[in-house]
PDB file of C-alpha atoms in Angstrom:
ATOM      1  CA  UNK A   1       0.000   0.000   0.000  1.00 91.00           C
ATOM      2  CA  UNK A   2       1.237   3.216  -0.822  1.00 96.00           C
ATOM      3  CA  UNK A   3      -0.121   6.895   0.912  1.00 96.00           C
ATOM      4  CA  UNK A   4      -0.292  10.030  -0.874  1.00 98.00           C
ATOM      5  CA  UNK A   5      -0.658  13.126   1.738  1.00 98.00           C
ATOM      6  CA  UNK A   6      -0.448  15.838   1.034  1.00 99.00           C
ATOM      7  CA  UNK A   7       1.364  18.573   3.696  1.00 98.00           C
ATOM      8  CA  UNK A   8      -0.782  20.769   6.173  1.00 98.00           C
ATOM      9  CA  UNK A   9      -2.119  23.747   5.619  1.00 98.00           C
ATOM     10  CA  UNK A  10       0.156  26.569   4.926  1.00 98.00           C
ATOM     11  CA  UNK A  11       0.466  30.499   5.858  1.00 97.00           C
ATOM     12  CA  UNK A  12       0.790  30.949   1.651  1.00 98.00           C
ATOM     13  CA  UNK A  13      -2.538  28.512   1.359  1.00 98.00           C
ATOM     14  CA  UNK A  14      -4.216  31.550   3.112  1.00 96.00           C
ATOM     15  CA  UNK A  15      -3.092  34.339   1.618  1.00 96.00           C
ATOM     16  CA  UNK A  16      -3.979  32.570  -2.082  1.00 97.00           C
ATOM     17  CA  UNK A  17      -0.390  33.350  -2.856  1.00 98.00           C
ATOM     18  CA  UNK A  18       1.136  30.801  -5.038  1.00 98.00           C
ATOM     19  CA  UNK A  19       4.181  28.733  -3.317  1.00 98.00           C
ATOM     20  CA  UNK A  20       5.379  26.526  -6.076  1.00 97.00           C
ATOM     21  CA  UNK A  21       9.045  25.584  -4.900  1.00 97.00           C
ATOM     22  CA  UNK A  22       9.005  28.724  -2.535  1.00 98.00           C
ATOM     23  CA  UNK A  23       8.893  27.708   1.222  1.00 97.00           C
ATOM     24  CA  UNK A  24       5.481  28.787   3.098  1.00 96.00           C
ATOM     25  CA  UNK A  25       5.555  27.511   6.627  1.00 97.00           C
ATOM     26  CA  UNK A  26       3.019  25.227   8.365  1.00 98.00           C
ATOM     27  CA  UNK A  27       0.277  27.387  10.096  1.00 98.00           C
ATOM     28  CA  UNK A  28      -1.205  26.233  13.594  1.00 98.00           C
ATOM     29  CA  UNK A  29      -4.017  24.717  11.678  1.00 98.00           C
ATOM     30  CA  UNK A  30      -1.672  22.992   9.692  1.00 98.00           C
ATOM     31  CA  UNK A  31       0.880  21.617  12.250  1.00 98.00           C
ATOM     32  CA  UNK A  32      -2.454  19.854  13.942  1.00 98.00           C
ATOM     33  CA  UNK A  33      -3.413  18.433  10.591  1.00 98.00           C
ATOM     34  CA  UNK A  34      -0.158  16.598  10.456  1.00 97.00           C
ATOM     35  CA  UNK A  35      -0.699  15.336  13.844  1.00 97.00           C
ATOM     36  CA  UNK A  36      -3.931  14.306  13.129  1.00 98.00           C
ATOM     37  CA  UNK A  37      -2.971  12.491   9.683  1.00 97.00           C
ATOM     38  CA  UNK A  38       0.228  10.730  11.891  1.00 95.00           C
ATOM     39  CA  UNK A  39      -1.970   9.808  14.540  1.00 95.00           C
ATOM     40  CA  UNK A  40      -4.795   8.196  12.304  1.00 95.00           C
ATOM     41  CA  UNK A  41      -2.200   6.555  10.240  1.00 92.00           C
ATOM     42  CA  UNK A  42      -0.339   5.241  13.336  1.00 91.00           C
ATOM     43  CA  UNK A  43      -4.071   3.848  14.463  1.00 91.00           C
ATOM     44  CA  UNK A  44      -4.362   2.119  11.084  1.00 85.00           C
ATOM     45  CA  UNK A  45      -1.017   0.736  11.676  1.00 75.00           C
ATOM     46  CA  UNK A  46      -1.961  -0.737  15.451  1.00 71.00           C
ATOM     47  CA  UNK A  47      -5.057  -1.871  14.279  1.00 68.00           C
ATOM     48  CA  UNK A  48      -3.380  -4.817  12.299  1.00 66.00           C
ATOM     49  CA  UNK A  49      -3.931  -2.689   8.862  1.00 69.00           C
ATOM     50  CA  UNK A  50      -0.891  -2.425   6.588  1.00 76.00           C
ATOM     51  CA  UNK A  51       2.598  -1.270   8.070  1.00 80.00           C
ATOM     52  CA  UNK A  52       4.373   1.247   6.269  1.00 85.00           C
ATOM     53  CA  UNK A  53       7.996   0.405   5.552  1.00 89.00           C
ATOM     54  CA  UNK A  54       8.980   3.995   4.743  1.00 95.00           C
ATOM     55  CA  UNK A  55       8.315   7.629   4.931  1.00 97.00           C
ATOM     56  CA  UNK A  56       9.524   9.681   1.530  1.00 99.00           C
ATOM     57  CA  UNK A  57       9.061  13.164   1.331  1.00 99.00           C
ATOM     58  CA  UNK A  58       9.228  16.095  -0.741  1.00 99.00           C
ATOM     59  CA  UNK A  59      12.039  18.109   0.615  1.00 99.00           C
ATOM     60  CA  UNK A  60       9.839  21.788   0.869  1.00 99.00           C
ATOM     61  CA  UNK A  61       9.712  22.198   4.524  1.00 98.00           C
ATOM     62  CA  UNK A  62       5.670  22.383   4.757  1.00 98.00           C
ATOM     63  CA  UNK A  63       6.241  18.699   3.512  1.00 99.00           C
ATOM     64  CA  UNK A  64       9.399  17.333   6.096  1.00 99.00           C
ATOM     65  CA  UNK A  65       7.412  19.390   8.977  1.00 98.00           C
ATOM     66  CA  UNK A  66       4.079  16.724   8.078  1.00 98.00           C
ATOM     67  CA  UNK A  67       6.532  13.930   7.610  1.00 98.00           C
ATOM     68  CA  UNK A  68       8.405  14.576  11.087  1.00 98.00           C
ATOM     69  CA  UNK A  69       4.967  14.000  12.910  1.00 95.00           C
ATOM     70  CA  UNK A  70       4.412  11.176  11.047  1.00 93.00           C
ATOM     71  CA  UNK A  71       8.321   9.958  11.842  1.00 96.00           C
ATOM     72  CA  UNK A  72       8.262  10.428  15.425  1.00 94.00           C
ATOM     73  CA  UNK A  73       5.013   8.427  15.682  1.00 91.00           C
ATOM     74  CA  UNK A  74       5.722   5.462  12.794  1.00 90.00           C
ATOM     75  CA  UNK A  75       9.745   5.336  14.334  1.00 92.00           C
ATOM     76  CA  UNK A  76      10.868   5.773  10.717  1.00 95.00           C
ATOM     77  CA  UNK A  77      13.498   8.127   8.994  1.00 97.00           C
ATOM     78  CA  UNK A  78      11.964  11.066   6.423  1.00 98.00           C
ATOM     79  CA  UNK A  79      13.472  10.236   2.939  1.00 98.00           C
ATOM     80  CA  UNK A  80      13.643  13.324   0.717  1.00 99.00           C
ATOM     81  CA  UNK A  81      12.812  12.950  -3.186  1.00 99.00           C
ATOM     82  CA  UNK A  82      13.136  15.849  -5.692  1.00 99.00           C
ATOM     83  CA  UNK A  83      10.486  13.945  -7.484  1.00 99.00           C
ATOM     84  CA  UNK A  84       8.030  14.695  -5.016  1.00 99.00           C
ATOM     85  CA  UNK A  85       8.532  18.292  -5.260  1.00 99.00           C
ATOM     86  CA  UNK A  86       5.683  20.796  -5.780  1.00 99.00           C
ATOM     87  CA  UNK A  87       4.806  21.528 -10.064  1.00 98.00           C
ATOM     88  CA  UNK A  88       7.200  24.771 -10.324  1.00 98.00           C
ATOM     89  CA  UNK A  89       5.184  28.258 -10.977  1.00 98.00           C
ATOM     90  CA  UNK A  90       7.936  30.065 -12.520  1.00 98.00           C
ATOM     91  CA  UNK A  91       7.064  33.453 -12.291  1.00 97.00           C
ATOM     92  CA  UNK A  92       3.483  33.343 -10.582  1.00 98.00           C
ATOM     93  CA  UNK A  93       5.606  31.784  -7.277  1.00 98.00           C
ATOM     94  CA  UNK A  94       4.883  34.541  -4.138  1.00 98.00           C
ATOM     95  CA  UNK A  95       2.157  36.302  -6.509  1.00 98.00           C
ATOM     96  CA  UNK A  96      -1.531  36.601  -5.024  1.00 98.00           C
ATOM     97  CA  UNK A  97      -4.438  34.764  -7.084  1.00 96.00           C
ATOM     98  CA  UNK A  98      -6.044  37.667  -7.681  1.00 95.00           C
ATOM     99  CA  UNK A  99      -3.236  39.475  -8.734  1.00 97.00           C
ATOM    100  CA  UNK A 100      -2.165  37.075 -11.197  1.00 97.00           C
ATOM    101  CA  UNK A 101      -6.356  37.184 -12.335  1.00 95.00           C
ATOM    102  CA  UNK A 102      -5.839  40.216 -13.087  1.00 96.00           C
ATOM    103  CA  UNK A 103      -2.379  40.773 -14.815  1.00 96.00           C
ATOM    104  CA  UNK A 104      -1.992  37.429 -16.564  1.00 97.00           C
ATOM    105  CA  UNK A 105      -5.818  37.462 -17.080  1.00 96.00           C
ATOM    106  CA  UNK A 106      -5.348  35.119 -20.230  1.00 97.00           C
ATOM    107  CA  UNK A 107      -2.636  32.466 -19.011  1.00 97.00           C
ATOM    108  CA  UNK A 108      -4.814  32.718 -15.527  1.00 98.00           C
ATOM    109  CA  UNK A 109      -8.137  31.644 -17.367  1.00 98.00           C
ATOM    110  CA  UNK A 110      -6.063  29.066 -19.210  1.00 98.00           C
ATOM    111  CA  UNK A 111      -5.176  27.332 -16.315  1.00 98.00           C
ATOM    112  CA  UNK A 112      -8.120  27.178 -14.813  1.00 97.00           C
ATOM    113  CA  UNK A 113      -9.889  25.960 -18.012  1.00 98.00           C
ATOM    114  CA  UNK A 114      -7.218  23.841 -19.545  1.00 98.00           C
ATOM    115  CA  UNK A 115      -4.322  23.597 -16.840  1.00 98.00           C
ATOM    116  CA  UNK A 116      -2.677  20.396 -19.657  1.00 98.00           C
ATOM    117  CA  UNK A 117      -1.960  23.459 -21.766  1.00 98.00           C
ATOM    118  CA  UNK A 118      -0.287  25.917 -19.662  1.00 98.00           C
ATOM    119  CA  UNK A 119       3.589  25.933 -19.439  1.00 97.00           C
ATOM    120  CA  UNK A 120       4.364  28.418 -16.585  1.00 97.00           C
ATOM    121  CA  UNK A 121       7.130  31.105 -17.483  1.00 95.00           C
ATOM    122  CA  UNK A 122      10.400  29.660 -15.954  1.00 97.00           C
ATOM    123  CA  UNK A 123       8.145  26.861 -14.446  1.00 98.00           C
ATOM    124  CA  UNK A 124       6.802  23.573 -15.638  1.00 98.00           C
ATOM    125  CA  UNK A 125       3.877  22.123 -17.470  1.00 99.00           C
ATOM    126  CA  UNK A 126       1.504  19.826 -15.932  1.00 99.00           C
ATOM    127  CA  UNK A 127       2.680  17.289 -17.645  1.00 99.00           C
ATOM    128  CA  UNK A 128       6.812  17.486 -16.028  1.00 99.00           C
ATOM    129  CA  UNK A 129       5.284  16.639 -13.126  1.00 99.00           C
ATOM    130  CA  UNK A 130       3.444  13.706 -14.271  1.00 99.00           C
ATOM    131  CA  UNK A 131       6.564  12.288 -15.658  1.00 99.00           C
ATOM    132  CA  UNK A 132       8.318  12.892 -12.142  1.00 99.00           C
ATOM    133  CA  UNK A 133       5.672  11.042 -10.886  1.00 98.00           C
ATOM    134  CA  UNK A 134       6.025   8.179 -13.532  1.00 98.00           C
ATOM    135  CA  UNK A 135      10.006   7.741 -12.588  1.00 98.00           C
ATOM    136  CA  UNK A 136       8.898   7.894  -9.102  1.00 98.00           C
ATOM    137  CA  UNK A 137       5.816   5.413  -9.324  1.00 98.00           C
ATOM    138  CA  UNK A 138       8.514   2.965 -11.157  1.00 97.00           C
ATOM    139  CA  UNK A 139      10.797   2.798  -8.266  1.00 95.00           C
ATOM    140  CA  UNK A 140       7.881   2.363  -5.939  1.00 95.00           C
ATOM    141  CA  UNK A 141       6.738  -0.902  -7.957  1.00 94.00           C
ATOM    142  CA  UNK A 142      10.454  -2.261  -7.747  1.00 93.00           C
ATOM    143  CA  UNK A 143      10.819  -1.966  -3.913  1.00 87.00           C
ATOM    144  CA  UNK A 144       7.271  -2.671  -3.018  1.00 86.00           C
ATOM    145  CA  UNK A 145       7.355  -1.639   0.054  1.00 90.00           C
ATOM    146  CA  UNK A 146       4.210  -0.265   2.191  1.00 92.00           C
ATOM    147  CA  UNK A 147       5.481   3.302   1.830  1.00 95.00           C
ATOM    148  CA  UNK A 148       3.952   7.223   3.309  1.00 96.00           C
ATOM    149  CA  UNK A 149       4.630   9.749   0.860  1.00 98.00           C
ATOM    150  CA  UNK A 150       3.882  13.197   1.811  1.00 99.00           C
ATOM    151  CA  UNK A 151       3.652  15.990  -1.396  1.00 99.00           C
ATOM    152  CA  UNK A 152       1.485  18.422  -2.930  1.00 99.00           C
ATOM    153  CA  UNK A 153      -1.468  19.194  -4.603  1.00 98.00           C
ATOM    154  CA  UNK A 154      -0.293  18.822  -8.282  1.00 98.00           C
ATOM    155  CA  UNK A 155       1.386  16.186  -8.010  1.00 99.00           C
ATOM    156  CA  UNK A 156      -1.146  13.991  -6.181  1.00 99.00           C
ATOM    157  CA  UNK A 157      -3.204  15.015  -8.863  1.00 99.00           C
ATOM    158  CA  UNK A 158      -1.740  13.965 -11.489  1.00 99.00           C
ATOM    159  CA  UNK A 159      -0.421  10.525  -9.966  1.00 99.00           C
ATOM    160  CA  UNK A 160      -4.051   9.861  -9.498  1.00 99.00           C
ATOM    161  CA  UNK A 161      -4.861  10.796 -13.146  1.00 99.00           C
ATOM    162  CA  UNK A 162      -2.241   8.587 -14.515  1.00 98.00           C
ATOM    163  CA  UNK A 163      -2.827   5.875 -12.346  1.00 98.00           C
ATOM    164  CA  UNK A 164      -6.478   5.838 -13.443  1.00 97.00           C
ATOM    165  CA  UNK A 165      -5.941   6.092 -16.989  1.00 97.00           C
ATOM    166  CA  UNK A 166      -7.155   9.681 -17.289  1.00 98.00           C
ATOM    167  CA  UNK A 167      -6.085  12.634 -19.291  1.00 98.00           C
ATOM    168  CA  UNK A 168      -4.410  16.220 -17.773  1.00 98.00           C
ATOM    169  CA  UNK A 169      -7.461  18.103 -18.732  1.00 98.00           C
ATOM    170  CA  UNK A 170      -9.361  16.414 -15.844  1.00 98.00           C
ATOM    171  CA  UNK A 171      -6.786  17.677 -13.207  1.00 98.00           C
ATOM    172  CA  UNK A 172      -9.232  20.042 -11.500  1.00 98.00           C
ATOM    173  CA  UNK A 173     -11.789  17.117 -10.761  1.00 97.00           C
ATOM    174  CA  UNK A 174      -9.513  15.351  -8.586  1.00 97.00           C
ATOM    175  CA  UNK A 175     -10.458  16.465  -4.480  1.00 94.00           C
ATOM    176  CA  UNK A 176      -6.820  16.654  -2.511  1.00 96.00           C
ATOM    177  CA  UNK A 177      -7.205  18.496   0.653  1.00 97.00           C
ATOM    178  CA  UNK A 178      -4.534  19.530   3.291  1.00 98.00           C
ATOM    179  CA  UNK A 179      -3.121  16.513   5.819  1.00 98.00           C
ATOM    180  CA  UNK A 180      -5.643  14.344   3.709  1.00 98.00           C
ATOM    181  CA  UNK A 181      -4.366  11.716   1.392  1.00 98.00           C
ATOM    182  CA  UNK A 182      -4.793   9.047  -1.333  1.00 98.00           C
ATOM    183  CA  UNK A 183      -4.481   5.172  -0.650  1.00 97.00           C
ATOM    184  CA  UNK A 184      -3.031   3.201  -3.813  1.00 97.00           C
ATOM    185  CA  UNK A 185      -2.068  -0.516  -4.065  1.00 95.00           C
ATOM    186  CA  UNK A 186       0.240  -2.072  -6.454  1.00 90.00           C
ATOM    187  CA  UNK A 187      -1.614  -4.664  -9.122  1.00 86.00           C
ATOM    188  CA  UNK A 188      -0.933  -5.627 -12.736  1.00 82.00           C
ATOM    189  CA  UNK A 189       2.232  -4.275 -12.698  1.00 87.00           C
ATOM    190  CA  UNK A 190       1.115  -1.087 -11.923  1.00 93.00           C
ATOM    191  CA  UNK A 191      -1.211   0.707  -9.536  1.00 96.00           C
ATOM    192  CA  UNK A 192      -4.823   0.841  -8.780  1.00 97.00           C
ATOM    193  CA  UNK A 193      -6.663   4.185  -6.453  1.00 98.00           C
ATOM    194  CA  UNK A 194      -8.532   2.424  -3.341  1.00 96.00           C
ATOM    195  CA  UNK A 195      -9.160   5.643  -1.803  1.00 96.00           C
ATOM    196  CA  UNK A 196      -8.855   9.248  -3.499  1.00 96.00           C
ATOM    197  CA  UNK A 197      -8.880  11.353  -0.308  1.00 96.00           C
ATOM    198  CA  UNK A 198      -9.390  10.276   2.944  1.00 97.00           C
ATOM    199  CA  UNK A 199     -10.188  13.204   5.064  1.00 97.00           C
ATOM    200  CA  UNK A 200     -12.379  12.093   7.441  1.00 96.00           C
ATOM    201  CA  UNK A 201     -10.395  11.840  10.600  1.00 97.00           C
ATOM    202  CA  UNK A 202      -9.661  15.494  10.677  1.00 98.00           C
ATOM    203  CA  UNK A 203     -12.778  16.604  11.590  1.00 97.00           C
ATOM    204  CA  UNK A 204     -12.685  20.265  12.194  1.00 97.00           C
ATOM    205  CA  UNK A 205      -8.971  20.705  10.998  1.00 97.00           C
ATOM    206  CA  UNK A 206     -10.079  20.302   7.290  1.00 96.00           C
ATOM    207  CA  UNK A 207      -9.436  23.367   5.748  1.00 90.00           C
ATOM    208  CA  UNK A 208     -11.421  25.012   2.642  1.00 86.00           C
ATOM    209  CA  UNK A 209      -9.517  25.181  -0.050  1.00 85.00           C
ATOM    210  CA  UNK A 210     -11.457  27.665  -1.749  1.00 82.00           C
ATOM    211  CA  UNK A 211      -9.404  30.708  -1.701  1.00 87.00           C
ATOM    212  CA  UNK A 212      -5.924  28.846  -2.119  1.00 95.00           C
ATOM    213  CA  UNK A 213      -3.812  29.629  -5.001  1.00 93.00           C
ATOM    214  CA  UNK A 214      -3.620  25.832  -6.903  1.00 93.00           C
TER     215      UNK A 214
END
């Protein structure tokens, strides 16, 4: 079994300023998210349900801060992966949503209506980070180990896309919250979703994602 969270809720998340590789750090609401998602996971684990093996995380501090609680909990080490980082925003990174609504009205619109098409200025494309996720995926299916990864938004996204079969232009329909995650299994040689986002156990944490800048 495999875990995709994604990290709590940042200061950035907020604001509706776009983070992209930037650092944004945890907010109280977020630092009891990642509590919440290490203590239901560590549940899971007592209960007799699957063990993870490992803990791999993207190395942007909102996503080692999740993993630590996780760590402490699990007794495993955080693993960092460049793999797992956050899709790059180029020049939106640190701008407000609305700002960018208004000044890059067209590429704005574009990614909101068609994100497949839109290759960020000194960023990436959507799919870059579905090809991280590909070389990433791979090296899950050769260790198969039960493993906890903890990333972001886009790239849970479009794991979940590619693992169902499903095209870039459906990235918006896939629900990823903060400290929630995705369960996959391996099967066929590759994987199958068995949950898209659990979110359930964090009650009043869960956050409404809304006004964030994705």
């Amino acid at each position: 079994m495999i875990w995709l969270a994604r990290h709590g809720e940042t200061a950035w998340n907020i604001a509706g300023r776009y983070q992209g590789r930037l650092e944004s750090s945890l907010t109280s609401r977020g630092m009891q998210q990642a509590i919440a998602l290490a203590e239901h996971v560590a549940a899971l684990w007592a209960n007799g349900q699957c063990v993870p093996r490992r803990l791999v995380s993207s190395p942007l501090e909102r996503c080692t801060a999740t993993a630590q609680q996780m760590a402490r909990r699990l007794h495993l080490d955080v693993e960092t992966d460049a793999r797992l980082i956050e899709i790059a925003h180029g020049t939106w990174e640190g701008r407000y949503k609305g700002a960018l609504e208004r000044d890059d009205f067209e590429r704005y619109r574009l990614w909101r209506d068609h994100p497949e098409r839109v290759v960020f200025p000194g960023g990436e494309s959507l799919a870059d980070v579905r090809l991280r996720w590909k070389s990433f995926a791979a090296e899950l299916l050769r260790h198969r180990q039960n493993t906890l990864v903890v990333t972001h938004d886009a790239v849970i996204r479009c794991a979940l896309l590619e693992i169902q079969g499903r095209a870039l232009d459906e990235f918006w329909t896939v629900r990823v919250e903060n400290g929630a995650y995705a369960a996959i299994a391996s099967a066929d040689g590759g994987f199958t979703v068995v949950h898209e986002c659990v979110a359930d156990f964090l009650g009043n944490l869960r956050a409404d994602s809304a006004g964030q800048a994705l």
